[in-house]
Short mmCIF file of C-alpha atoms and ligand atoms in Angstrom, two decimals:
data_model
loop_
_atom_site.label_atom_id
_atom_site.label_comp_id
_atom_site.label_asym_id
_atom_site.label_seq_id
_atom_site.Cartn_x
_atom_site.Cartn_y
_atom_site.Cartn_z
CA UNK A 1 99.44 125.66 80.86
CA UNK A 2 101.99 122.89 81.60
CA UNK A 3 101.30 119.42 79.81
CA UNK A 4 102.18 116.05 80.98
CA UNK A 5 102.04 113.69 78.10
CA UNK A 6 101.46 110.08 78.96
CA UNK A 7 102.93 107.77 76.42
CA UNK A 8 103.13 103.29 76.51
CA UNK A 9 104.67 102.90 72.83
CA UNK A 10 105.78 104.60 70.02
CA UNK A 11 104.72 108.12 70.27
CA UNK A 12 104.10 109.93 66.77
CA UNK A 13 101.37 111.59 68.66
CA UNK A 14 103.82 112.74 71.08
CA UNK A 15 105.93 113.81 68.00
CA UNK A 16 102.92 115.83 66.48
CA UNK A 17 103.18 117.54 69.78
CA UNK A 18 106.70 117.96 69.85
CA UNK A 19 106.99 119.75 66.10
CA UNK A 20 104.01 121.50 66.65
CA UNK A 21 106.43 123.11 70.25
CA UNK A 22 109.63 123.23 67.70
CA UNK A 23 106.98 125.37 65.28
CA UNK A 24 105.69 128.17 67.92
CA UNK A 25 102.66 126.67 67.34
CA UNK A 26 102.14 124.65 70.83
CA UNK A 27 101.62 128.02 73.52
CA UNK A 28 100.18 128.51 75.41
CA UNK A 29 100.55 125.05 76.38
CA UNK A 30 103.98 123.97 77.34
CA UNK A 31 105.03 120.31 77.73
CA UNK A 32 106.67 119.94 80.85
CA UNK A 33 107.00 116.26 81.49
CA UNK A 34 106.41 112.83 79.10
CA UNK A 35 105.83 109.95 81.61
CA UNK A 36 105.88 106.23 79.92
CA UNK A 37 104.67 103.38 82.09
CA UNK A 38 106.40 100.85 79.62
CA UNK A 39 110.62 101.12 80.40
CA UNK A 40 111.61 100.58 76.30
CA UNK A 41 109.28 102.77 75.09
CA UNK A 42 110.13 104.83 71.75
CA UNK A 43 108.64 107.91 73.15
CA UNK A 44 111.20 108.28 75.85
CA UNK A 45 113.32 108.93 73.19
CA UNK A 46 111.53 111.50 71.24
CA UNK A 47 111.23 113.36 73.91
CA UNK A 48 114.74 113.62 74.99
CA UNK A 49 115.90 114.61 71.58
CA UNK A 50 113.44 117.65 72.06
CA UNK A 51 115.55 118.55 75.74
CA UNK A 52 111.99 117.67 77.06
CA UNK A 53 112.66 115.66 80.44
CA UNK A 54 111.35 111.85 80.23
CA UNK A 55 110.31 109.37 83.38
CA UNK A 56 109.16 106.02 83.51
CA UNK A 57 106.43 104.62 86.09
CA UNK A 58 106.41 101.27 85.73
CA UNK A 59 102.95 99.41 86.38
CA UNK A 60 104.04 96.26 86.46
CA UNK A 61 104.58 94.59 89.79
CA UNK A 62 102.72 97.24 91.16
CA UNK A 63 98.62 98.03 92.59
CA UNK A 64 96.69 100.11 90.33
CA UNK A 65 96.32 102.94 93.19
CA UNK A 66 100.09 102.72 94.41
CA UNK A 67 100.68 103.05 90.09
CA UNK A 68 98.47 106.02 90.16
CA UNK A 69 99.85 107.84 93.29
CA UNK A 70 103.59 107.44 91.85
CA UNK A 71 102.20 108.65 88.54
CA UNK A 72 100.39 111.76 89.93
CA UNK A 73 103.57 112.45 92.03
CA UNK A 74 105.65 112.54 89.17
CA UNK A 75 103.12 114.66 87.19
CA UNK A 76 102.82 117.40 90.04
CA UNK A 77 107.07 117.51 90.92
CA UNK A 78 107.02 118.93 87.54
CA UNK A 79 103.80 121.27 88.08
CA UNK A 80 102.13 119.17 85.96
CA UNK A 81 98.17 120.91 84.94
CA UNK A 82 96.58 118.82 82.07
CA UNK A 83 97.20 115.48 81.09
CA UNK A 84 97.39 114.02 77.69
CA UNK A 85 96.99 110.52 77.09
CA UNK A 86 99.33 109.83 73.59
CA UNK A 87 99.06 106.23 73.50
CA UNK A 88 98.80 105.34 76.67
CA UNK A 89 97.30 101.69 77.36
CA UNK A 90 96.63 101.82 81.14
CA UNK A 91 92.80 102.82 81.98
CA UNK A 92 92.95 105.64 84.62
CA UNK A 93 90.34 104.90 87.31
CA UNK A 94 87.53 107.67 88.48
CA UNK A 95 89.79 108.78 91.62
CA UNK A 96 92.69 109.64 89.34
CA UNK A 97 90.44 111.22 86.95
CA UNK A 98 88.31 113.05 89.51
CA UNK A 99 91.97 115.08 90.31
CA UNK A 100 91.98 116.04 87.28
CA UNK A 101 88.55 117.22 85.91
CA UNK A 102 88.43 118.49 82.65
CA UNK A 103 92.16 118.51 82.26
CA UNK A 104 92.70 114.87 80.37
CA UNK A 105 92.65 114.47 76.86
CA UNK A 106 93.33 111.33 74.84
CA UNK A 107 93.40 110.62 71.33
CA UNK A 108 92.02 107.41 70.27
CA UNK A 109 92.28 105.62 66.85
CA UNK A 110 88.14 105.40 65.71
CA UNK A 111 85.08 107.13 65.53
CA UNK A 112 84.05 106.93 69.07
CA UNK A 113 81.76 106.10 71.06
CA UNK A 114 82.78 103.16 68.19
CA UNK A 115 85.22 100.49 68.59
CA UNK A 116 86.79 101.46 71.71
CA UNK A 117 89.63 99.57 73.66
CA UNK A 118 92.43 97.92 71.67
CA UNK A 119 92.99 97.32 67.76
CA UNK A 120 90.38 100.03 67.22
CA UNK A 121 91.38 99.89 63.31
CA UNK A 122 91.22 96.12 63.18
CA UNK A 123 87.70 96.28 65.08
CA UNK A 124 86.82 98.44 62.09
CA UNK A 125 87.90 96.20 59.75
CA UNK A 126 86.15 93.08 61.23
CA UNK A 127 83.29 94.92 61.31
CA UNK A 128 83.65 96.15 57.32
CA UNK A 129 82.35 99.98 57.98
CA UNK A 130 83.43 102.51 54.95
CA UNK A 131 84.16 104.70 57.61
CA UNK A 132 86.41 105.10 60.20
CA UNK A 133 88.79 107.99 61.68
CA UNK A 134 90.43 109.66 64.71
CA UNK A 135 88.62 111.01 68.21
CA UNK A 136 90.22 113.52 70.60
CA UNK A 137 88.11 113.60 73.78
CA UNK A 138 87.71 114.82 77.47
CA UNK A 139 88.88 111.44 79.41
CA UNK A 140 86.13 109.93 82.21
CA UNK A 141 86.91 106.63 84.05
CA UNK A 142 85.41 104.37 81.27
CA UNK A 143 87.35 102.93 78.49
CA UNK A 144 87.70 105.62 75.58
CA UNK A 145 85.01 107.17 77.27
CA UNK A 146 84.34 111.33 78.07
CA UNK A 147 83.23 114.40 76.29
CA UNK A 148 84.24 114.30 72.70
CA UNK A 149 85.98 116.85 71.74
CA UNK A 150 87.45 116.47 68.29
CA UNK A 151 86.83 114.06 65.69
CA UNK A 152 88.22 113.72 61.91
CA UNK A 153 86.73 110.42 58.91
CA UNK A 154 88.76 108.86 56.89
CA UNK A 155 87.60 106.30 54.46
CA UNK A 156 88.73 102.54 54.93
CA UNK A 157 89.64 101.07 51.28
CA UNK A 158 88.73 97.42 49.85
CA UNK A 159 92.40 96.65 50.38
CA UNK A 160 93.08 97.99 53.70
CA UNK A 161 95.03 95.64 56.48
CA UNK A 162 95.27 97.24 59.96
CA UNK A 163 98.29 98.55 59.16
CA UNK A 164 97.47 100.65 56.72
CA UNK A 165 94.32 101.85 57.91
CA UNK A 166 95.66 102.66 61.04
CA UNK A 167 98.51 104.61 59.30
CA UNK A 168 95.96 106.81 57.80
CA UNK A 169 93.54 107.55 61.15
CA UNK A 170 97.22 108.34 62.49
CA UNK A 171 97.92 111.30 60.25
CA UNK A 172 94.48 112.73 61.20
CA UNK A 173 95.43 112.56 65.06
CA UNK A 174 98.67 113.96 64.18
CA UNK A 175 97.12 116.94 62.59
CA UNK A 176 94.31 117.12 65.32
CA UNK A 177 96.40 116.71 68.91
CA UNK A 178 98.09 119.98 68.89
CA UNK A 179 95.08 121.85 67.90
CA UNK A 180 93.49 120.86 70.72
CA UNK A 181 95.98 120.65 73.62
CA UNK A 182 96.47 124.47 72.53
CA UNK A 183 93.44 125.29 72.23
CA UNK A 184 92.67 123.91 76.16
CA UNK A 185 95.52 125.71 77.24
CA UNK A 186 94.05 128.40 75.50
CA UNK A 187 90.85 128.05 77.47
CA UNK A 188 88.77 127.89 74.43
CA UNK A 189 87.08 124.65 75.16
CA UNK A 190 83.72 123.66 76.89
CA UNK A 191 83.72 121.06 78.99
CA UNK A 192 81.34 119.68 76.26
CA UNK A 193 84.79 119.80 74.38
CA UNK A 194 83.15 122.94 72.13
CA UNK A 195 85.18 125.42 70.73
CA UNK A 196 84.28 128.61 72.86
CA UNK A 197 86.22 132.06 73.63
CA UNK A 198 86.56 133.34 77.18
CA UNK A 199 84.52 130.01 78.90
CA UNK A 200 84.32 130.62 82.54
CA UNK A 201 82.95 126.32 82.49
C1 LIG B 1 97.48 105.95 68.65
O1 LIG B 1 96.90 105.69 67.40
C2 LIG B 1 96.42 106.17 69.70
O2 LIG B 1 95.25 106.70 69.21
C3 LIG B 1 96.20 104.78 70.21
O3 LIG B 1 97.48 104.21 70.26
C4 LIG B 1 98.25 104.75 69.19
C5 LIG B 1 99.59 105.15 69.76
O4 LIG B 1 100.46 105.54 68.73
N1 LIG B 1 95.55 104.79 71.49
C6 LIG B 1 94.59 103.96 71.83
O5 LIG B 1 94.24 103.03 71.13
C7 LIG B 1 93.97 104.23 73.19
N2 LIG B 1 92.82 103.42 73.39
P1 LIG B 1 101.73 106.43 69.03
O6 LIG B 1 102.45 105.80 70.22
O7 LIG B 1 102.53 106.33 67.78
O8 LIG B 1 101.27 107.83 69.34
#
């Protein structure tokens, strides 16, 4: 199954992805394109490194449906078939989605349905749980919203700043991304994102 990974920033979770394809341990998904919508993104870079080919579509300056068609003209030239969202901060809207049922993932830095949106592990922190952690789920045209699919705690500590605590959801979405984009290419997940052999969903 070929991947498109949509990236805005930095893109360790792209990175998890990319060791994970540099282990054997990515098939049978395959990454075939990483798209950024932001021009100086990090990720562009990661992904070259790994000979994996790298395009920006820019949002600014342009509608949200003329973004959308460039992005999901870019994502089929390269026979693009799931989508993964790796810190990407545009919200796709229902038409986009609807192309794509069941075939968008995103990993998103809380325990959702739980501080969704922005500064997930500063909305944690405001809001002093002891408990906060990483959520891989099925992406529907709400914000962080969709069938959940994955989801790992980790505690938040009395001296936590959003740094930190945001450092230590990462390494749980790290460890959780490639586990799941192989195990949708592997067909081995519901669309209530459970862990199934041989769905026909
Ligand atoms: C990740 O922690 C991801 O969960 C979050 O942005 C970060 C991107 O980091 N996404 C969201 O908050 C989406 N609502 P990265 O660029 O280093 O992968």
């Amino acid at each position: 199954m070929k991947f498109g990974v949509l990236v805005s920033g930095t893109g360790t979770n792209l990175q998890a992805l990319l060791d994970a394809r540099a282990r054997g341990e990515l098939a049978p998904a395959e990454i075939a394109v990483v798209i950024s919508n932001v021009r100086d993104a990090p990720a562009l870079a990661r992904a070259t490194t790994a000979g994996v080919p790298a395009e920006v579509v820019e949002h600014r300056g342009f509608e949200r449906a003329e973004f959308e068609r460039r992005l999901g003209d870019a994502l089929a030239r390269h026979g693009v078939e799931a989508v993964v969202l790796a810190g990407f901060m545009r919200v796709l809207t229902a038409a986009f989605v609807a192309r794509h049922p069941l075939r968008i993932i995103n990993t998103h830095p809380s325990l959702l349905p739980a501080f969704p949106g922005l500064d997930a592990a500063a909305q944690a922190l405001a809001h002093g749980v002891k408990l906060t952690g990483a959520t891989i789920h099925f992406v529907d045209a709400s914000l962080d919203g969709g069938p959940i699919i994955a989801q790992a705690a980790v505690p938040v500590m009395d001296d936590d700043d959003a740094r930190t605590l945001h450092a230590r959801i990462q390494r749980e979405e790290h460890r959780l991304l490639p586990i799941i984009v192989r195990r949708l290419a592997a067909g081995q997940l519901s669309c209530q994102g459970r862990l199934v052999r041989g769905c026909a969903e």
